[in-house]
mmCIF file of C-alpha atoms and ligand atoms in Angstrom:
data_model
loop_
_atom_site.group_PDB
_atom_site.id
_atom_site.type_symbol
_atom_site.label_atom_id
_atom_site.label_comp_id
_atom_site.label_asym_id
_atom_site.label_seq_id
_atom_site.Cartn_x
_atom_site.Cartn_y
_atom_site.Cartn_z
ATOM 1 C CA UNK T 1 0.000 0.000 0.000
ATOM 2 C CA UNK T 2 1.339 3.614 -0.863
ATOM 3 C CA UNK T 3 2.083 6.684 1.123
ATOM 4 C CA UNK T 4 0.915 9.141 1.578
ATOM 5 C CA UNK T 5 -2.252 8.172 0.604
ATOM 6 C CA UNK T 6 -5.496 9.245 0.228
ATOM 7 C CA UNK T 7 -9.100 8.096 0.892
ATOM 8 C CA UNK T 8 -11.637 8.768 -0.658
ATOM 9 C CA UNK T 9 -15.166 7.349 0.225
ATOM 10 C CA UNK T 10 -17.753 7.621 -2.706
ATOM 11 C CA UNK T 11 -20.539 6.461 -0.338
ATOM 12 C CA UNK T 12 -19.811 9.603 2.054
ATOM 13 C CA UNK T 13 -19.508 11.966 -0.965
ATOM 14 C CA UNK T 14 -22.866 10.325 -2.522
ATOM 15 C CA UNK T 15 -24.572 10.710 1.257
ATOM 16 C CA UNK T 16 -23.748 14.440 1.209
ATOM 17 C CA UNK T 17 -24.724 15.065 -2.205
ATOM 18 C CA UNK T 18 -28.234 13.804 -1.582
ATOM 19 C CA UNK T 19 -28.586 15.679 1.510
ATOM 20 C CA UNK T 20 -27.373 18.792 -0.013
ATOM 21 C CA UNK T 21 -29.635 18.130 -3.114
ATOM 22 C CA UNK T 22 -32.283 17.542 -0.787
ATOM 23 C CA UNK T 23 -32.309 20.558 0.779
ATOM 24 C CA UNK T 24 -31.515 22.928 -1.982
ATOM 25 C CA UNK T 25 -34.580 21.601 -4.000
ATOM 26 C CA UNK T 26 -36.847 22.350 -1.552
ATOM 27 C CA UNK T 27 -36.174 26.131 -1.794
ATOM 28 C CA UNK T 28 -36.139 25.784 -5.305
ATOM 29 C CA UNK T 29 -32.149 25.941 -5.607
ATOM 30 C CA UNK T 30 -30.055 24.147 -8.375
ATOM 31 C CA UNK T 31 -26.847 23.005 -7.423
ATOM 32 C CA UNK T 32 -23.964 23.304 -9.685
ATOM 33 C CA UNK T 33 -21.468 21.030 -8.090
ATOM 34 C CA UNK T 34 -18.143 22.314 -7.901
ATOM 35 C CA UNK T 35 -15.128 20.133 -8.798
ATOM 36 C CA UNK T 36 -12.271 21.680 -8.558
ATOM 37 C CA UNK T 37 -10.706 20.867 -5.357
ATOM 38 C CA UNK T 38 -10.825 16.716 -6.686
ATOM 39 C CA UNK T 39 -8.907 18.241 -10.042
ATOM 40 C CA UNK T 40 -12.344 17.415 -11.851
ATOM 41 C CA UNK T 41 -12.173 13.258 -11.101
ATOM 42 C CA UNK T 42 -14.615 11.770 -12.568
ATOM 43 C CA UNK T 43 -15.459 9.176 -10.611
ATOM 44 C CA UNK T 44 -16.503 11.302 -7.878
ATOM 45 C CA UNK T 45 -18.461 13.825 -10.595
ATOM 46 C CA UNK T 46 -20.244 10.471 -11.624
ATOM 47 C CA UNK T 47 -21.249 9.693 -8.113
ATOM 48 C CA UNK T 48 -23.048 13.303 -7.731
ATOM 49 C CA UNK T 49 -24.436 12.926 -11.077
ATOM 50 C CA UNK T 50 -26.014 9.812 -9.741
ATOM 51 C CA UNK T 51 -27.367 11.644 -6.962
ATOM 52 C CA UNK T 52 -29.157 14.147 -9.179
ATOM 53 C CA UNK T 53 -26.669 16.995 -9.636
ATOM 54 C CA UNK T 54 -27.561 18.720 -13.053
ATOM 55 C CA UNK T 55 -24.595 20.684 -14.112
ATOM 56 C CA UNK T 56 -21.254 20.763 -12.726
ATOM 57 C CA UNK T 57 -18.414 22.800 -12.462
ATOM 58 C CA UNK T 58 -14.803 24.080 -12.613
ATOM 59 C CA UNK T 59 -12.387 26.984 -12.857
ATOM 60 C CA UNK T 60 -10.177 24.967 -14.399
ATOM 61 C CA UNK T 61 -10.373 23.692 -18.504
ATOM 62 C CA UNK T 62 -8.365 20.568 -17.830
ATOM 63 C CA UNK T 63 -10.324 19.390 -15.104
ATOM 64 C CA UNK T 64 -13.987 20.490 -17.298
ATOM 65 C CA UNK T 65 -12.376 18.001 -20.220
ATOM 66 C CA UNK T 66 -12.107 15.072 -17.625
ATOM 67 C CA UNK T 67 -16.116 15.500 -17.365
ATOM 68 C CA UNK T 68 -16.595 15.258 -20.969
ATOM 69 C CA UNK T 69 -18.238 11.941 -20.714
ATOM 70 C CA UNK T 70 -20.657 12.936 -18.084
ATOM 71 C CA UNK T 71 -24.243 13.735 -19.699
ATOM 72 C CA UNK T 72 -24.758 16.976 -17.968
ATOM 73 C CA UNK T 73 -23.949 20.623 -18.806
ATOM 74 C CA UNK T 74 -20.592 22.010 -17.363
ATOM 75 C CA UNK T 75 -19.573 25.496 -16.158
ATOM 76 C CA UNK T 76 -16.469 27.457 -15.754
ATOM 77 C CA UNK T 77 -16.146 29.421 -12.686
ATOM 78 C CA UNK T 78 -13.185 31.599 -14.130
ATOM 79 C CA UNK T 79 -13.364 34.040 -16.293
ATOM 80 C CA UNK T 80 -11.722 32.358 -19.363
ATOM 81 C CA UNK T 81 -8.479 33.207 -20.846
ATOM 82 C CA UNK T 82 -7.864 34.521 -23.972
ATOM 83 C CA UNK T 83 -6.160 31.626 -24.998
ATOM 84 C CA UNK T 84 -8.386 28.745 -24.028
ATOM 85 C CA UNK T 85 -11.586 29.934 -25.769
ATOM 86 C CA UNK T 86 -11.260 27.328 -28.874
ATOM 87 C CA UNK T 87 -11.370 24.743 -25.829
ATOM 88 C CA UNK T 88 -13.851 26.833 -24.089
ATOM 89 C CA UNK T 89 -16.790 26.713 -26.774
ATOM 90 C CA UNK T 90 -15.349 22.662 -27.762
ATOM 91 C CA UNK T 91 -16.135 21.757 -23.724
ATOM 92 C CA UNK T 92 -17.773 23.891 -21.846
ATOM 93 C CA UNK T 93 -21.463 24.312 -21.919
ATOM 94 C CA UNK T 94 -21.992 27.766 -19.978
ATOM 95 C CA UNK T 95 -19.182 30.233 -18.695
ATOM 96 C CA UNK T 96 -19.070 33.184 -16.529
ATOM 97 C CA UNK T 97 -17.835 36.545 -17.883
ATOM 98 C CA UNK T 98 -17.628 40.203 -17.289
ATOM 99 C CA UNK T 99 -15.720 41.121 -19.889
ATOM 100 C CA UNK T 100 -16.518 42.172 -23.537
ATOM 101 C CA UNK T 101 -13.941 41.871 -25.198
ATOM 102 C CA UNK T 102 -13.186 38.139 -24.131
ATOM 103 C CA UNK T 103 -17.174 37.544 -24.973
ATOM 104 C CA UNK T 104 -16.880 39.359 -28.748
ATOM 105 C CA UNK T 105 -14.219 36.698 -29.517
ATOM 106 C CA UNK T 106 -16.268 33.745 -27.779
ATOM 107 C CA UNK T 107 -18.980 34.689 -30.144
ATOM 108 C CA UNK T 108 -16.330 34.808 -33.072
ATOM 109 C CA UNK T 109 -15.050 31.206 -32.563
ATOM 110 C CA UNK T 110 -18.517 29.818 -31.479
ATOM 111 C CA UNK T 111 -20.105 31.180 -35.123
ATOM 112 C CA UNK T 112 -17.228 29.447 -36.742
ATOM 113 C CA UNK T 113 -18.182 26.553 -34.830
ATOM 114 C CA UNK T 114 -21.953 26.671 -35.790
ATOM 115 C CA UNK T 115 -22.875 27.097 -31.946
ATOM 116 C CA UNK T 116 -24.055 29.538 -29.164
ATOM 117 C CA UNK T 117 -22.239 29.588 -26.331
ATOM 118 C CA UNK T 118 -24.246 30.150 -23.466
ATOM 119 C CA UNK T 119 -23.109 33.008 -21.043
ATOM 120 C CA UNK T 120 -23.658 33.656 -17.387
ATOM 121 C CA UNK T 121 -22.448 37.629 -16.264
ATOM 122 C CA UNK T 122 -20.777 37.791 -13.174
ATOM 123 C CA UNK T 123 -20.969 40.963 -10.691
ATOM 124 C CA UNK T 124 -18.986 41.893 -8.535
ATOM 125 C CA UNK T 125 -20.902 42.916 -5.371
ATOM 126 C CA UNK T 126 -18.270 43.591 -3.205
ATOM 127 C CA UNK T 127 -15.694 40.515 -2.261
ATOM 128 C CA UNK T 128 -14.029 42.473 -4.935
ATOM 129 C CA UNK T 129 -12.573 39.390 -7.248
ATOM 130 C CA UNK T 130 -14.113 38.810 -10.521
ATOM 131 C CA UNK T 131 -17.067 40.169 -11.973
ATOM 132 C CA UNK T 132 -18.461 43.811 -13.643
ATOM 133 C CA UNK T 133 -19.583 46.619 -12.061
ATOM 134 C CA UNK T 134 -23.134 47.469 -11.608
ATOM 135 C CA UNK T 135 -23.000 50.321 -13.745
ATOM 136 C CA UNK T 136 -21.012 48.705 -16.559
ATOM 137 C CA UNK T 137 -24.123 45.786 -16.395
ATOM 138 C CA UNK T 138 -26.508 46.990 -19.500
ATOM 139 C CA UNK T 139 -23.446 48.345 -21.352
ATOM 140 C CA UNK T 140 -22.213 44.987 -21.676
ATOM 141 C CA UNK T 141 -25.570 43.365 -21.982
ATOM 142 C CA UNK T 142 -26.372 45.331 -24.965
ATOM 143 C CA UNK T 143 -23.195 44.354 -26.828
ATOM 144 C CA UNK T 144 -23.202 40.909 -25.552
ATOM 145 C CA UNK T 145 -26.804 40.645 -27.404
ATOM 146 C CA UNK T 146 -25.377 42.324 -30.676
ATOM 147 C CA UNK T 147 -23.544 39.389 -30.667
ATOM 148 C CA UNK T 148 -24.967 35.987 -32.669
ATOM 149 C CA UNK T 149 -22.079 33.523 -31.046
ATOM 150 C CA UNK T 150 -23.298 33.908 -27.282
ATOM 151 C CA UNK T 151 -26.477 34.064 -25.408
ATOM 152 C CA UNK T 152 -26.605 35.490 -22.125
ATOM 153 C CA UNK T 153 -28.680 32.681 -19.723
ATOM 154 C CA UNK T 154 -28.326 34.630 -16.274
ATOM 155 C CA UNK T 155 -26.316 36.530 -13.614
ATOM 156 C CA UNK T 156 -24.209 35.600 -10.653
ATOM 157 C CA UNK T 157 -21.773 36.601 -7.562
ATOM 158 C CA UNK T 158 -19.531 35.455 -5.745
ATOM 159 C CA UNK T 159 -18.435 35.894 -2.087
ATOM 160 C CA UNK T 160 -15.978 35.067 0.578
ATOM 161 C CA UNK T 161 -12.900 34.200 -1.869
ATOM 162 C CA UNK T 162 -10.429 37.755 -1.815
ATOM 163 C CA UNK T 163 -12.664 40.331 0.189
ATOM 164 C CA UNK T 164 -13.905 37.637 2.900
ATOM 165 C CA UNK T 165 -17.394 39.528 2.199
ATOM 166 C CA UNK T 166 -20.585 37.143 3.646
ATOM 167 C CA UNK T 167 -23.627 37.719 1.339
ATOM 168 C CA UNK T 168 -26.614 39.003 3.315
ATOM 169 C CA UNK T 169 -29.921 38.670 2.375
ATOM 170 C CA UNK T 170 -29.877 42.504 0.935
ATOM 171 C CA UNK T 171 -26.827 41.588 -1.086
ATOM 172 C CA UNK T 172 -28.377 38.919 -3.243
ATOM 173 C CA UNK T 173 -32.021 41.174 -3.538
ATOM 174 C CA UNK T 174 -29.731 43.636 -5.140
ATOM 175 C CA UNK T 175 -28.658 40.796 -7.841
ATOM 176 C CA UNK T 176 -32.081 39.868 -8.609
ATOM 177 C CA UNK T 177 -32.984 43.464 -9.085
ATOM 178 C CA UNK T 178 -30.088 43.389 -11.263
ATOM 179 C CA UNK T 179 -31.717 40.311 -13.453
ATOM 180 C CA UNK T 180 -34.833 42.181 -13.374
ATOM 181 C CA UNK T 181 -33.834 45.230 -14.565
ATOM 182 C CA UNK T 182 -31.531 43.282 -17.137
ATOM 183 C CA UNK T 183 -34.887 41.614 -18.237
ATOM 184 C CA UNK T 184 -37.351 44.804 -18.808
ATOM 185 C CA UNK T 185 -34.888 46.728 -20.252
ATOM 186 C CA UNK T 186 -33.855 44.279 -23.530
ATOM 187 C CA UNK T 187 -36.851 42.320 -23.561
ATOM 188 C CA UNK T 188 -34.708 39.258 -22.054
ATOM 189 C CA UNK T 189 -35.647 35.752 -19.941
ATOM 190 C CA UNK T 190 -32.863 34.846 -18.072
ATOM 191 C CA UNK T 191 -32.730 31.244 -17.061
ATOM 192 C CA UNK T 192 -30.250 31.325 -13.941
ATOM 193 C CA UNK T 193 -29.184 33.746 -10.737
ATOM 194 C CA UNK T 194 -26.331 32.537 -9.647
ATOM 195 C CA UNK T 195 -26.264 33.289 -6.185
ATOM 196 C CA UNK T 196 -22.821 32.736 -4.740
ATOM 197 C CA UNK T 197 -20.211 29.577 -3.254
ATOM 198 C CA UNK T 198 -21.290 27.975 -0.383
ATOM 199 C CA UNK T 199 -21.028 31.030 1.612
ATOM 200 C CA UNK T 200 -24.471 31.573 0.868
ATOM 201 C CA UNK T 201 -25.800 28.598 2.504
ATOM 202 C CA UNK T 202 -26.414 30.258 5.493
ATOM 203 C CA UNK T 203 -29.368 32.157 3.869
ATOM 204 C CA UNK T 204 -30.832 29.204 2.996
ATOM 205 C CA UNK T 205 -30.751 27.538 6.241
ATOM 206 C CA UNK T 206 -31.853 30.952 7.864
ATOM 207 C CA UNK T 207 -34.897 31.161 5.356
ATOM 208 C CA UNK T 208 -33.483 34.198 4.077
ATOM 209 C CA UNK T 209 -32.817 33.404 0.186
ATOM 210 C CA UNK T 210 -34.218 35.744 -2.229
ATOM 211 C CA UNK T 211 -37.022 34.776 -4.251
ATOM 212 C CA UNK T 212 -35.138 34.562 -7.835
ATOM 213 C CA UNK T 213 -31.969 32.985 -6.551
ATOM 214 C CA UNK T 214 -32.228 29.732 -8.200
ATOM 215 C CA UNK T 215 -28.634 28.594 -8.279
ATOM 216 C CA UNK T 216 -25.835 28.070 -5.592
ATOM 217 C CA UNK T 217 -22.187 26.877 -6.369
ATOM 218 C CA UNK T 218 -21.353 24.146 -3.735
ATOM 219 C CA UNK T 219 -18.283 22.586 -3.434
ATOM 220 C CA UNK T 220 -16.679 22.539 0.019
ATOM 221 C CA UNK T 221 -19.647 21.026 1.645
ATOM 222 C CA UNK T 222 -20.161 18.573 -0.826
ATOM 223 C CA UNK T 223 -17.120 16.939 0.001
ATOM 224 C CA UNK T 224 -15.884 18.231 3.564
ATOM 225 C CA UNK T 225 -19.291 18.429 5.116
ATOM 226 C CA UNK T 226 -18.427 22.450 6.172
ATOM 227 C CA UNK T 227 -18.555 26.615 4.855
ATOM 228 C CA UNK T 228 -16.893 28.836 5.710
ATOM 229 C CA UNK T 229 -19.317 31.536 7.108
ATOM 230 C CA UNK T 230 -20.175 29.793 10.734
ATOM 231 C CA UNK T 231 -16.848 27.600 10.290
ATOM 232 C CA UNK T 232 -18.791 24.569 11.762
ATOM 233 C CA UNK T 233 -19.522 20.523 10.705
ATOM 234 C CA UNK T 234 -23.042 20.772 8.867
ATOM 235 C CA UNK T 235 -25.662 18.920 10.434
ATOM 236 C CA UNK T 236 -26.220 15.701 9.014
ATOM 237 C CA UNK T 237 -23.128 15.358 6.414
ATOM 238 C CA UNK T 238 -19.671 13.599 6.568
ATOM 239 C CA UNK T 239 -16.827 15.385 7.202
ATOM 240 C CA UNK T 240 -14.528 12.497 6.599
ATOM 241 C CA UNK T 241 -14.939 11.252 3.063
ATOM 242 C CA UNK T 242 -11.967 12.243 2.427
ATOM 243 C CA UNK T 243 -8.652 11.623 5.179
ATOM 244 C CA UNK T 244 -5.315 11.730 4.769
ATOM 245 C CA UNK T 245 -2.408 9.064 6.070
ATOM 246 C CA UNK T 246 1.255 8.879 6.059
ATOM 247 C CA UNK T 247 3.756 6.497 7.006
ATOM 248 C CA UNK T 248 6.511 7.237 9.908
ATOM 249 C CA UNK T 249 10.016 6.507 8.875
ATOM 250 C CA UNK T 250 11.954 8.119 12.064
ATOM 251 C CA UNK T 251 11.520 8.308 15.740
ATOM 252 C CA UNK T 252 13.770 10.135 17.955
ATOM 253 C CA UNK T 253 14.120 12.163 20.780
ATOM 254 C CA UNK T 254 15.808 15.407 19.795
ATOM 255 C CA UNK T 255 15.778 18.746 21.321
ATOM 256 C CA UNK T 256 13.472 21.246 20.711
ATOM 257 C CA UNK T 257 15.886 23.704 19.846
ATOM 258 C CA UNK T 258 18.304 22.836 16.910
ATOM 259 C CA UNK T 259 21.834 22.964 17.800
ATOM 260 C CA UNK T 260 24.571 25.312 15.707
ATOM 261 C CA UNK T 261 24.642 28.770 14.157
ATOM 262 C CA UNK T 262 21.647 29.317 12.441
ATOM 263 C CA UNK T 263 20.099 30.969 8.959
ATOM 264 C CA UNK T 264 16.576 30.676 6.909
ATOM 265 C CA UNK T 265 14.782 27.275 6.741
ATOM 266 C CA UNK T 266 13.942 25.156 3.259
ATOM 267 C CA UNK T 267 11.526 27.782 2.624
ATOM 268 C CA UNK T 268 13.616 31.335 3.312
ATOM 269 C CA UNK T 269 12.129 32.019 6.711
ATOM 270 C CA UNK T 270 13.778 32.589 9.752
ATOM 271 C CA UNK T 271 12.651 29.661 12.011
ATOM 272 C CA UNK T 272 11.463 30.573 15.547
ATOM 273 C CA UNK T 273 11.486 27.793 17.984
ATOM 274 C CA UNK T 274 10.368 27.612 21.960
ATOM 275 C CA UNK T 275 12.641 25.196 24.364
ATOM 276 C CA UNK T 276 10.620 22.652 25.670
ATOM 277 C CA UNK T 277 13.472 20.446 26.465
ATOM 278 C CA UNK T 278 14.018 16.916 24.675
ATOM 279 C CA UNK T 279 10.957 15.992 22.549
ATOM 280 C CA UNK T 280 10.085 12.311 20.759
ATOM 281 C CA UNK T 281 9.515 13.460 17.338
ATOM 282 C CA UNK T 282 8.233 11.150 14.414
ATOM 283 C CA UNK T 283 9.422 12.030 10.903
ATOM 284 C CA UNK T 284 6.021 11.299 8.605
ATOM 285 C CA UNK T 285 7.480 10.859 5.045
ATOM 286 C CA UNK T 286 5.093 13.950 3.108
ATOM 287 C CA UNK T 287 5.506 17.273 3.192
ATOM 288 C CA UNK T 288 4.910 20.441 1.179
ATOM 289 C CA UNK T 289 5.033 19.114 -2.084
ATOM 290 C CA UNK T 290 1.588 16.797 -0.892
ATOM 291 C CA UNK T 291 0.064 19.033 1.755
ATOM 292 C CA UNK T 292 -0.831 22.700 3.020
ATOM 293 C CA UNK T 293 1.196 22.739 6.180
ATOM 294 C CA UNK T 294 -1.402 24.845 8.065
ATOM 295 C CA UNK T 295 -4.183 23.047 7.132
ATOM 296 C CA UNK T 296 -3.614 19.301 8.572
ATOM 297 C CA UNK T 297 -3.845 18.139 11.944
ATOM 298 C CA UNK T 298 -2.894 14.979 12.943
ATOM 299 C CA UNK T 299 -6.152 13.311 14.560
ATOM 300 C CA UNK T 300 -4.492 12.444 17.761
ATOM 301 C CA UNK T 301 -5.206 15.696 19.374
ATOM 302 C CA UNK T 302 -2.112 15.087 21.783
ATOM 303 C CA UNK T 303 0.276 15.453 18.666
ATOM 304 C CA UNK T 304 1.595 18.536 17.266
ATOM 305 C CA UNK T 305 2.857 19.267 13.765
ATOM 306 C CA UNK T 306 6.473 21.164 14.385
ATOM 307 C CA UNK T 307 7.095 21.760 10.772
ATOM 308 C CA UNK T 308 7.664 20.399 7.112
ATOM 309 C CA UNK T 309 10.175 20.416 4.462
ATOM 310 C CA UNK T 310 9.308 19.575 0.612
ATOM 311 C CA UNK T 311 9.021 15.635 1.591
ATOM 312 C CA UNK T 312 9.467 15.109 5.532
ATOM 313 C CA UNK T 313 6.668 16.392 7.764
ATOM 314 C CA UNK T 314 8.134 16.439 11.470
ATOM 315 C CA UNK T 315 5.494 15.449 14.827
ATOM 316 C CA UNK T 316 6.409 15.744 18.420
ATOM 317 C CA UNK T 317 4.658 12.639 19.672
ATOM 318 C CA UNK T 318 5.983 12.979 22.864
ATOM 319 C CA UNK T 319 2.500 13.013 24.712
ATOM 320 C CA UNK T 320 0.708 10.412 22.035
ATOM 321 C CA UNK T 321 -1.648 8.286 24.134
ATOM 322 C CA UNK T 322 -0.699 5.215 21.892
ATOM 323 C CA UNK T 323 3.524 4.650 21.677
ATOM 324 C CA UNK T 324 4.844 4.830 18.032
ATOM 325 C CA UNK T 325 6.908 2.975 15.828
ATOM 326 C CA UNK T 326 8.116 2.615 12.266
ATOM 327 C CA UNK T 327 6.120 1.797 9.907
ATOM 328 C CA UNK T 328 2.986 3.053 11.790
ATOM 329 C CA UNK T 329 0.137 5.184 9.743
ATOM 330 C CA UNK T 330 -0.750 8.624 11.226
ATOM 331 C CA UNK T 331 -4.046 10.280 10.359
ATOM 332 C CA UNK T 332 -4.251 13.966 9.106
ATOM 333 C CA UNK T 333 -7.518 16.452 8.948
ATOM 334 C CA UNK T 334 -7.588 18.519 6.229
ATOM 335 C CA UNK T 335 -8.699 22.028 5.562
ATOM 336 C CA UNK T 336 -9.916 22.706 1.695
ATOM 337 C CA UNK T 337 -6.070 24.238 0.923
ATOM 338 C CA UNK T 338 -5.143 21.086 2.507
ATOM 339 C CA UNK T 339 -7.301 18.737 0.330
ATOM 340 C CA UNK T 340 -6.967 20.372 -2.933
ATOM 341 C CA UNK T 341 -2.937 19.955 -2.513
ATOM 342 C CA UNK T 342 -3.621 16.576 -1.961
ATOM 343 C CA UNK T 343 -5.735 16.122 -4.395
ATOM 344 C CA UNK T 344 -2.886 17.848 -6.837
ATOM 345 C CA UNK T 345 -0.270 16.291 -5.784
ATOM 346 C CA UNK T 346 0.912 13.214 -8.124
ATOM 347 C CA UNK T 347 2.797 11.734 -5.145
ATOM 348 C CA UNK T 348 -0.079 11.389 -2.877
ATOM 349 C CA UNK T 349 -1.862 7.767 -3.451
ATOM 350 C CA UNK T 350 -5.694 8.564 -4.635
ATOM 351 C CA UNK T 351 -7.682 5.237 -3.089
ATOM 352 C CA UNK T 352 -11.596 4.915 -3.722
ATOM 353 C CA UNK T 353 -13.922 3.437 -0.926
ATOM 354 C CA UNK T 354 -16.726 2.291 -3.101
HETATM 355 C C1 PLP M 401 -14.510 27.663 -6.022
HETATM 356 C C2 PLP M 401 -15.711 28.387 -6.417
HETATM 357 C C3 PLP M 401 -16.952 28.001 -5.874
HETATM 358 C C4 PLP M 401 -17.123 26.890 -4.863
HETATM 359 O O1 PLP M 401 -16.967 27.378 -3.567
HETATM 360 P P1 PLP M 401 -17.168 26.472 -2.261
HETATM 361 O O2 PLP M 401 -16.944 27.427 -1.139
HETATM 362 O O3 PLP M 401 -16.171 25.381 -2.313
HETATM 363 O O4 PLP M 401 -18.534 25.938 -2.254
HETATM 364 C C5 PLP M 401 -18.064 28.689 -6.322
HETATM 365 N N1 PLP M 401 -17.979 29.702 -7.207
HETATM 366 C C6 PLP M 401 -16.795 30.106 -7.738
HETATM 367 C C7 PLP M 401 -16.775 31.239 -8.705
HETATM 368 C C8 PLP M 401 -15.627 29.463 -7.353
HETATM 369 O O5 PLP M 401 -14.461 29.866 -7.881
#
């Protein structure tokens, strides 16, 4: 069996799916399920197809080409590059935009294509990463409809991923009087408001979801069980279908202190350390080039990460309730960071639970 390794149990994923589907339905919310922190693997896509996800998506075109055998529509989350937009109208189904320039030459290669590409517009409402202005909104829907390669199908937002901003229930009644106005001023239908990540589940567990929002972009919760606005488990869904193991290849009792003059660390900082006299450590054999440092903890509460290089991940197991040797497995949390380096990583073993 490899190391470090990676579990990944379909029925946990497929149990959270349902639930989330479950819910989301009921207030009349689609769920475009978000791939990108399992690099767009299939197998798990397949599993929340089964469970009656309808589109899926991904900021990324590489993983959105490893879906191409899955029957339902897919979506990139980034605003596309320049340079991927043969691949964009050849894959992807609907993408967001808020730029016209990038949608004037979608249109151009989707005409030679014989298609319409389908368009969401993305506004930025204050988290201050992608999407237009609210002023700039009709400009661009005007030219966008000038345009026979694209058809605009709705609007969206997104939240919580540079400016940390939490969408409030005022926040998302200002996008659907966006879509509205969007509508009565060109004559329009659109299909979709997208109404943020999974940072705006908390509306919809607080009964405070626009009327109009139809579509949320889940991906954390799908397959950690958690958002990020309250920080906490969700009721009812797994937080473990995916955990992380690695195999000990040193014990020792060293100080805590290293010994000798002393410069930057692997990584160009200046290490700080506290003396807490001599310290069994276990060298776990992963490290940076597999992980996000910060965001694994071992599951043994009474261990404590000290550090990691590219391939050596160092834990005081001094107070570990259970004594250690080599060869033993230790089990990590992860945070999302921490999964989708994981996940990335070609060095981490990828096993399925079916
Ligand atoms: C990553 C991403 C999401 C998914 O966010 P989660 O918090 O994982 O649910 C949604 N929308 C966009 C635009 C994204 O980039």
């Amino acid at each position: 069996m490899g190391y470090p390794r990676l579990e990944i149990d379909l029925k946990k994923i497929r149990h959270n799916a349902r639930e989330l589907f479950t819910q989301c339905s009921k207030a009349g919310i689609h769920i475009a399920a978000v791939t990108k922190v399992f690099c767009g693997e299939a197998k798990i896509a397949q599993v929340l197809v089964e469970e009656g996800i309808t589109m899926l998506a991904d900021s990324r075109m590489q993983n959105i080409k490893k879906l191409s055998n899955l029957s339902v529509p897919k979506m990139l989350l980034r605003i596309p590059m320049l340079s991927e937009l043969e691949d964009l109208v050849e894959y992807v189904d609907v993408s967001f935009q808020s730029e016209i320039d990038t949608i004037r030459k979608v249109s151009e290669i989707a005409q030679k294509q014989n298609k319409i590409h389908d368009i969401m517009l993305m506004v930025d409402l204050g988290d201050l990463r992608e999407g237009c202005w609210e002023d700039e909104v009709q400009t661009i829907v005007e030219a966008a409809m000038a345009l026979k390669g694209v058809r605009l199908i709705g609007i969206g937002a997104n939240f919580g991923c540079y400016g940390g901003v939490i969408p409030e229930r005022h926040t998302l009644e200002k996008l659907v009087g966006i879509k509205e106005e969007i509508e009565n001023r060109w004559g329009l239908e659109l299909e979709f408001i997208s109404g943020g990540n999974s940072n705006s589940l908390h509306l919809l567990w607080e009964n405070q979801i626009p009327k109009g929002i139809n579509q949320l972009r889940l991906g954390e919760p799908i397959v950690l069980g958690k958002e990020d606005v309250y920080n906490v488990p969700i009721d009812g869904l797994y937080q473990d279908a995916f955990r992380l193991f690695g195999q000990v290849v040193e014990i020792k009792e060293k100080p805590s202190v290293p010994i000798g003059k002393r410069g930057i660390d692997a990584f160009g900082n200046v290490p700080v350390f506290t003396d807490r006299g001599l310290r069994k450590r276990a060298i776990v054999a992963m490290g940076r080039q597999d992980i996000l440092l910060d965001g694994i903890q071992p599951i043994e509460k009474e261990m404590i990460i000290l550090g990691a290089s590219s391939d050596h991940l160092l834990v005081d197991i001094a107070d570990a309730k259970i004594t250690k040797k080599i060869g033993d497995i230790l089990e990590f949390t992860m945070s999302y960071g921490a999964l989708l380096a994981a996940m990335t990583s070609a060095y981490v073993h990828k096993v399925f639970i079916e």
